[in-house]
Structure formats: structure tokens, C-alpha cells
Coordinates of C-alpha atoms in Angstrom, one line a residue:
M1 CA 127.0 190.9 117.2
P2 CA 127.5 192.7 113.9
V3 CA 124.6 195.1 113.0
N4 CA 123.9 196.0 109.4
E5 CA 121.5 198.8 108.5
T6 CA 120.2 199.9 105.1
S7 CA 118.8 203.3 104.0
M8 CA 115.5 201.8 102.7
I9 CA 112.3 203.1 104.2
E10 CA 109.2 201.0 104.7
S11 CA 105.8 202.7 104.4
T12 CA 102.9 201.5 106.4
D13 CA 99.4 202.7 107.2
Q14 CA 100.7 203.8 110.7
G15 CA 103.6 205.8 109.4
I16 CA 107.1 205.5 108.0
Y17 CA 109.5 203.1 109.8
P18 CA 113.1 202.4 108.9
P19 CA 114.1 198.8 108.4
K20 CA 115.1 197.1 111.7
P21 CA 118.8 196.2 112.1
L22 CA 119.7 192.9 110.6
V23 CA 121.4 190.7 113.2
Q24 CA 123.8 187.8 112.4
D25 CA 124.6 185.6 115.4
R26 CA 128.1 184.3 115.5
E27 CA 127.8 180.5 115.5
S28 CA 130.0 178.9 118.1
N29 CA 130.6 175.2 118.5
P30 CA 128.3 174.1 121.4
Y31 CA 130.7 171.4 122.4
V32 CA 133.7 173.7 122.7
S33 CA 131.6 176.2 124.6
A34 CA 130.4 173.5 127.0
I35 CA 133.9 172.2 127.6
I36 CA 135.5 175.6 128.2
S37 CA 132.8 176.7 130.6
L38 CA 133.0 173.3 132.4
L39 CA 136.8 173.8 132.9
L40 CA 136.3 177.3 134.2
Y41 CA 133.6 176.1 136.5
A42 CA 135.7 173.3 137.8
A43 CA 138.7 175.6 138.3
F44 CA 136.7 178.1 140.3
G45 CA 135.0 175.4 142.3
Y46 CA 138.3 173.7 143.1
M47 CA 139.9 177.0 144.4
L48 CA 136.9 178.0 146.4
G49 CA 135.9 174.6 147.6
G50 CA 138.9 173.7 149.6
G51 CA 140.9 172.0 146.8
S52 CA 138.9 168.7 146.8
V53 CA 139.2 167.1 143.3
V54 CA 136.7 164.3 144.2
T55 CA 134.0 166.8 145.4
M56 CA 134.4 168.9 142.3
V57 CA 134.3 165.9 139.9
A58 CA 131.2 164.6 141.7
L59 CA 129.5 168.0 141.5
V60 CA 130.2 168.3 137.7
I61 CA 128.8 164.8 137.2
V62 CA 125.6 165.7 139.0
L63 CA 125.2 168.9 137.0
L64 CA 126.0 167.1 133.7
I65 CA 123.3 164.5 134.3
H66 CA 120.8 167.1 135.4
E67 CA 121.3 169.4 132.4
S68 CA 121.5 166.4 130.0
G69 CA 118.0 165.4 131.1
H70 CA 116.8 168.9 130.2
L71 CA 118.6 168.7 126.8
A72 CA 117.2 165.2 126.0
A73 CA 113.6 166.4 126.6
M74 CA 114.3 169.6 124.5
W75 CA 115.6 167.4 121.7
F76 CA 112.6 165.2 121.9
Y77 CA 110.3 168.2 121.5
G78 CA 112.2 169.6 118.5
Y79 CA 114.2 172.4 120.1
Q80 CA 117.0 173.8 117.9
K81 CA 120.6 175.0 118.7
L82 CA 120.8 172.9 121.9
R83 CA 123.7 173.8 124.2
M84 CA 124.9 173.6 127.7
L85 CA 126.9 176.1 129.7
F86 CA 128.5 175.9 133.2
I87 CA 128.4 179.1 135.2
P88 CA 131.1 179.5 137.8
L89 CA 129.9 179.7 141.4
M90 CA 126.3 179.0 140.3
G91 CA 125.8 175.9 138.3
A92 CA 124.9 175.0 134.8
V93 CA 122.1 175.8 132.3
A94 CA 120.6 173.9 129.3
M95 CA 119.4 176.1 126.4
G96 CA 117.6 175.7 123.1
N97 CA 115.4 177.6 120.7
K98 CA 111.7 176.9 120.0
Q99 CA 109.1 179.6 119.6
D100 CA 105.9 177.6 120.1
V101 CA 105.8 175.7 123.3
S102 CA 103.0 174.0 125.2
D103 CA 102.6 173.8 129.0
K104 CA 102.9 170.0 128.8
E105 CA 106.3 170.3 126.9
D106 CA 107.5 172.8 129.4
S107 CA 106.6 170.7 132.4
V108 CA 108.3 167.6 131.0
I109 CA 111.4 169.5 130.1
L110 CA 111.6 171.1 133.6
L111 CA 111.1 167.8 135.4
A112 CA 113.5 165.9 133.1
G113 CA 116.5 167.6 134.8
P114 CA 115.9 166.8 138.5
L115 CA 113.9 163.6 138.5
P116 CA 116.6 161.3 136.9
G117 CA 119.2 162.7 139.3
I118 CA 117.0 162.1 142.3
L119 CA 116.2 158.5 141.2
L120 CA 119.9 157.8 140.5
G121 CA 120.7 159.3 143.9
Y122 CA 118.4 156.9 145.7
V123 CA 119.8 153.9 143.8
L124 CA 123.3 154.9 144.8
L125 CA 122.2 155.6 148.4
F126 CA 120.7 152.2 149.0
L127 CA 123.7 150.5 147.4
S128 CA 126.1 152.3 149.6
V129 CA 124.6 151.6 153.1
G130 CA 124.4 148.5 155.2
S131 CA 121.7 147.4 157.6
I132 CA 120.1 149.7 160.1
G133 CA 121.1 149.5 163.8
D134 CA 124.0 147.0 163.2
G135 CA 126.2 148.8 165.8
I136 CA 128.8 150.1 163.5
P137 CA 129.7 153.7 164.4
F138 CA 128.4 156.3 162.0
F139 CA 129.2 160.0 161.9
T140 CA 125.9 162.0 161.8
N141 CA 125.5 165.4 160.2
D142 CA 126.3 167.3 163.4
G143 CA 129.6 165.5 163.8
S144 CA 128.5 163.2 166.6
V145 CA 129.0 159.4 166.5
S146 CA 125.9 157.2 166.5
T147 CA 125.4 153.4 166.5
E148 CA 121.7 153.6 166.1
H149 CA 121.6 154.6 162.4
F150 CA 123.1 152.5 159.7
S151 CA 126.5 151.6 158.3
I152 CA 128.1 153.2 155.2
T153 CA 129.7 150.4 153.1
D154 CA 130.9 152.8 150.4
P155 CA 131.6 156.4 151.7
L156 CA 132.4 157.8 148.2
M157 CA 129.2 156.4 146.7
Y158 CA 127.2 157.5 149.7
G159 CA 128.5 161.1 149.3
I160 CA 127.7 161.2 145.6
A161 CA 124.3 159.8 146.3
R162 CA 123.5 162.6 148.8
L163 CA 124.8 165.2 146.3
F164 CA 122.5 163.9 143.6
I165 CA 119.5 163.9 145.9
I166 CA 120.0 167.2 147.8
L167 CA 121.0 169.4 144.8
N168 CA 118.1 168.1 142.6
V169 CA 115.5 168.4 145.4
I170 CA 116.7 171.9 146.1
N171 CA 116.2 172.7 142.4
L172 CA 112.6 171.6 142.7
L173 CA 111.8 174.2 145.4
P174 CA 109.1 176.6 144.1
F175 CA 111.4 179.6 143.7
F176 CA 112.2 181.3 140.3
P177 CA 114.5 180.7 138.5
L178 CA 114.8 177.2 139.9
D179 CA 113.0 174.4 137.9
G180 CA 110.4 174.2 140.7
G181 CA 109.5 177.9 140.3
Q182 CA 109.3 177.6 136.5
L183 CA 107.1 174.5 136.8
F184 CA 104.7 176.3 139.1
R185 CA 104.4 179.1 136.6
A186 CA 103.8 176.7 133.7
L187 CA 101.1 174.8 135.7
F188 CA 99.3 177.6 137.5
F189 CA 100.4 181.1 136.6
R190 CA 100.9 181.2 132.9
T191 CA 97.9 183.5 132.2
G192 CA 98.5 186.2 134.9
F193 CA 101.6 187.8 136.1
V194 CA 100.2 189.3 139.3
P195 CA 99.2 186.0 141.0
Y196 CA 102.6 184.6 140.0
F197 CA 104.4 187.6 141.3
I198 CA 102.6 187.5 144.6
F199 CA 103.4 183.8 145.0
A200 CA 107.1 184.4 144.1
V201 CA 107.5 187.3 146.5
V202 CA 105.9 185.4 149.4
S203 CA 108.0 182.3 148.6
L204 CA 111.2 184.4 148.6
G205 CA 110.2 186.2 151.8
F206 CA 109.7 182.8 153.5
L207 CA 113.1 181.7 152.2
L208 CA 114.8 184.8 153.5
L209 CA 113.1 184.3 156.9
I210 CA 114.6 180.8 157.2
F211 CA 118.1 182.1 156.5
S212 CA 117.8 185.5 158.2
G213 CA 120.6 184.7 160.6
N214 CA 123.2 184.3 157.8
L215 CA 123.8 187.6 156.0
T216 CA 125.9 186.1 153.2
T217 CA 123.2 183.6 152.4
V218 CA 120.6 186.3 152.4
V219 CA 122.6 188.5 150.0
L220 CA 123.1 185.5 147.7
L221 CA 119.4 184.7 147.8
V222 CA 118.4 188.3 146.9
V223 CA 120.8 188.3 144.0
F224 CA 119.9 184.9 142.7
F225 CA 116.2 184.9 143.3
G226 CA 115.3 188.6 143.8
R227 CA 117.0 190.1 140.8
P228 CA 115.3 187.9 138.2
L229 CA 112.0 188.6 139.9
Y230 CA 112.6 192.3 139.8
N231 CA 113.5 192.2 136.1
Q232 CA 110.2 190.4 135.4
Y233 CA 108.3 193.1 137.3
R234 CA 110.0 195.8 135.3
A235 CA 109.3 194.0 132.1
Q236 CA 105.5 194.2 132.8
A237 CA 105.6 198.0 132.4
F238 CA 107.4 197.4 129.1
Y239 CA 104.8 194.9 127.9
K240 CA 102.0 197.2 129.0
A241 CA 103.4 200.0 126.8
L242 CA 103.6 197.6 123.9
K243 CA 100.1 196.4 124.2
Q244 CA 98.9 200.1 124.1
Q245 CA 100.7 200.3 120.8
H246 CA 99.2 197.0 119.6
V247 CA 102.7 195.5 119.3
D248 CA 102.9 191.7 119.3
Y249 CA 106.0 190.7 121.3
R250 CA 105.4 187.0 121.3
K251 CA 107.5 186.2 118.2
T252 CA 111.1 185.8 117.2
Y253 CA 113.4 188.6 116.1
D254 CA 113.2 187.5 112.5
E255 CA 109.3 187.7 112.7
L256 CA 109.4 191.2 114.2
S257 CA 108.2 193.8 111.8
D258 CA 110.1 197.1 111.3
R259 CA 107.3 199.0 113.0
D260 CA 107.2 196.7 116.1
F261 CA 111.0 196.8 116.4
W262 CA 111.2 200.6 116.6
L263 CA 108.2 200.9 118.9
M264 CA 109.8 198.3 121.2
R265 CA 113.0 200.4 121.2
D266 CA 110.9 203.5 122.2
A267 CA 109.4 201.5 125.1
L268 CA 112.8 200.3 126.6
P269 CA 112.9 203.2 129.2
A270 CA 109.8 201.6 130.8
Y271 CA 112.0 198.5 131.3
S272 CA 115.2 200.1 132.6
N273 CA 116.4 203.6 133.4
S274 CA 119.5 202.7 131.4
Y275 CA 117.5 203.5 128.3
N276 CA 116.2 206.9 129.4
Y277 CA 118.3 208.6 126.8
I278 CA 115.9 207.2 124.1
V279 CA 113.7 209.9 122.6
P280 CA 110.4 208.6 121.2
D281 CA 110.0 208.8 117.5
Q282 CA 113.6 210.0 117.1
F283 CA 114.3 206.9 114.9
R284 CA 112.4 208.7 112.1
I285 CA 115.3 211.2 111.9
F286 CA 118.2 209.0 113.3
P287 CA 117.3 205.4 112.6
N288 CA 120.1 204.0 114.8
A289 CA 119.9 201.2 117.4
N290 CA 123.0 200.1 119.3
A291 CA 123.9 196.5 120.1
M292 CA 122.8 196.8 123.7
E293 CA 119.3 198.0 122.7
I294 CA 119.0 195.2 120.1
Q295 CA 120.0 192.6 122.7
A296 CA 117.5 193.9 125.2
I297 CA 114.7 193.7 122.7
R298 CA 115.7 190.2 121.7
S299 CA 115.7 189.1 125.4
L300 CA 112.3 190.6 126.0
L301 CA 110.6 188.8 123.1
E302 CA 108.5 186.0 124.5
R303 CA 107.7 182.6 123.3
R304 CA 104.2 181.6 122.3
Y305 CA 102.8 179.3 125.0
H306 CA 99.9 177.0 124.4
Q307 CA 97.8 175.8 127.3
D308 CA 97.2 172.1 126.7
L309 CA 97.0 170.8 130.3
G310 CA 93.6 170.2 131.9
A311 CA 93.0 169.5 135.5
A312 CA 94.2 165.9 135.3
G313 CA 97.5 166.9 133.6
K314 CA 98.2 169.6 136.2
I315 CA 97.4 167.1 139.1
F316 CA 99.8 164.6 137.5
F317 CA 102.7 166.9 137.2
S318 CA 102.0 168.4 140.6
A319 CA 102.0 164.9 142.2
L320 CA 105.4 164.1 140.6
W321 CA 106.8 167.3 142.0
L322 CA 105.4 166.8 145.4
L323 CA 106.5 163.1 145.6
S324 CA 110.0 164.1 144.6
L325 CA 110.2 166.7 147.4
L326 CA 108.6 164.4 150.1
S327 CA 110.9 161.5 149.1
V328 CA 113.8 163.1 151.2
F329 CA 111.6 163.0 154.3
V330 CA 110.6 159.4 153.7
T331 CA 114.2 158.4 153.1
D332 CA 115.4 160.2 156.2
Y333 CA 112.7 158.3 158.2
I334 CA 113.7 154.9 156.7
L335 CA 117.4 155.5 157.0
P336 CA 117.6 158.0 159.9
G337 CA 120.2 160.8 159.2
S338 CA 120.9 159.6 155.6
I339 CA 119.9 162.9 154.1
G340 CA 119.9 165.0 157.2
I341 CA 116.6 166.9 156.6
L342 CA 114.8 165.7 159.7
E343 CA 117.7 166.3 161.9
R344 CA 118.1 169.9 160.7
L345 CA 114.3 170.5 161.3
G346 CA 114.6 169.0 164.7
L347 CA 112.2 166.1 163.9

């Protein structure tokens, strides 16, 4: 990220502020980036997943369809610079740029990832099983053999179907940064951080309680869910400091004034102790900002959200979310053991 600075000084009624650093993003081919990250993801997954090519290919297909749903919705709503990246050991992410976003757009984009995968999973599931109770032996989730469930006519299709359903339903759980957690924030917690933070902490605590017997899982949950939540909490002190200075941080970097940039830099210690070396107002003497500071400021700039969902809209999207989650229980009841949720819950 090359940084170019000039010696020009801008005069305002609040004081004299040097021009903010000009940032030129290096444009990379999104297709090349996606392919390289996909290959790295597949390689890591193959080595750590027991060397099963079929499983890794199936997982990549599930992630591709999931993220493609997000990208299609982003494209429909006019997002720019669309791209997809695979993250080894974690999954994939769809990205795009748009400054002004409505709650309706956000909700559609968030559901456009998991819902198509869940629907496709159910289609494949019902195509891959035979009749219930036909007496053909079937291996249940706990490894025992049962003749009371159903027959699997296509084991490969059945396995892929379960992967589609389980991964996408998990993604709808109301935990940030999963799609379900982001959807809850878009529908109910956009205007206030404290209610959302309480909800997120309680949800994470409940999840940790469920997996309290597995230390590895607990550590992964804390890293994956707890760390982003902690970063959001620290960011609130940063935003509070900006509001006291009347700094508008809901804009793009290009829209950011020189004054607001330097005041945001001065407020970075409120976000992270890594920036405690910053001395307030020192920029007037030494107008320097390093790449790490600039990147932090850019990442902390927020989009402008427009609340365009009334009660009916929130009920509609909430119903879609709830039906998608409950579908696994219904399917497990119709085809006992097909998903394995009821068995794991002892129902």
C-alpha cells in the first residue's frame, strides 16, 4: 500500500491540518486471487482432513455455492469490486464495496448464501435415499446398524447433501461473524451496540457451555467468535472519542476530510494499545502516518446503513431464518437419523 504525502497545509476554522495520506490500492485480479486461495485451502484441507479428495472437493463445492449466492445478491444491489477468498482452516468469504446499504439489502445478501445451499441439500438428500423401514441395513451416526431408518441409494450424493445442509444451517446460528449473527444485528440491533453486545455475549456463553467438555473446540470458538466481538467492543471507545470531536466516520476513505483523518489517528489508542505511541496533535509538527495506522483507520470506517424494514419486513426475514433452522429437525423426524440432530440431542 504505497503512501504519498505532500507538504501542503489545509487551513480550517478548527485549526491547521496537513493533507491526509493518499492511498492507492493495488488492483489484483479477483479471479486469480480466488483460484490461488482455493488451491491453498484445498491443500491444507487435504493434509489435515485425512487425505480424502472426495471430501475436500465436496467441501469446496459447498463453499463455492454458498459464497456465490452472497456475490450474486451483492451484484444485484450494485456492489463494486466483487471478490471471493478462501481462508485455510476456516472457510471462504465474499466481499464487495458499497457505502450506502439498507437493512433490506443486507438481509437479502446474508440469506442469499445459506438458503440456496440448504434447498439444494434437501433436493440431493431426498434423491439419495430409499423408502423408510425397508429393512436394508443402514449405519447410523453413532456407528450402529439399524434396519428401522431408511436406505441410502447413493452414498456419495447423500454425503454431499448432508454437508450442504449442516454447514449452511450452522452458518445461520445467531453468532457473529456467522451470517445468522450478522442478520440478527441487521434486523434488531442496528441502532444500539449495547443490546447487540449483550445478546452476542450470552449467545457465545451458551455455545461455550455446550462444548465445555472439549478444550480444543472451546479455544477455536473463543478465537473465531470471541475475538471479533472483543474488537467490536474496543471499537466503541474509538467511536465515542470521535463523536466527542464531531468526526463523521460513516464514510469512505476518499470522503474523509484531512481534519477527520488526523483526529481518527489521534483516537487510535482508544481502539488498541498497539497505538499508545501516538501523541495527540503531534501531527501538526510531524505529519506522518504509517501504513498500519492508515489500514486501521480504513477498517474502522463504517458504512451508512438505512433502516428501511418495518415490522412486517423483520417478521418475514426472521421467519425465513427460523424455518431454515427448524428444517433440520423436521427432516430428521421424517427421515430418522438423516441429519443426526435429534440423535445427538437424545430426542
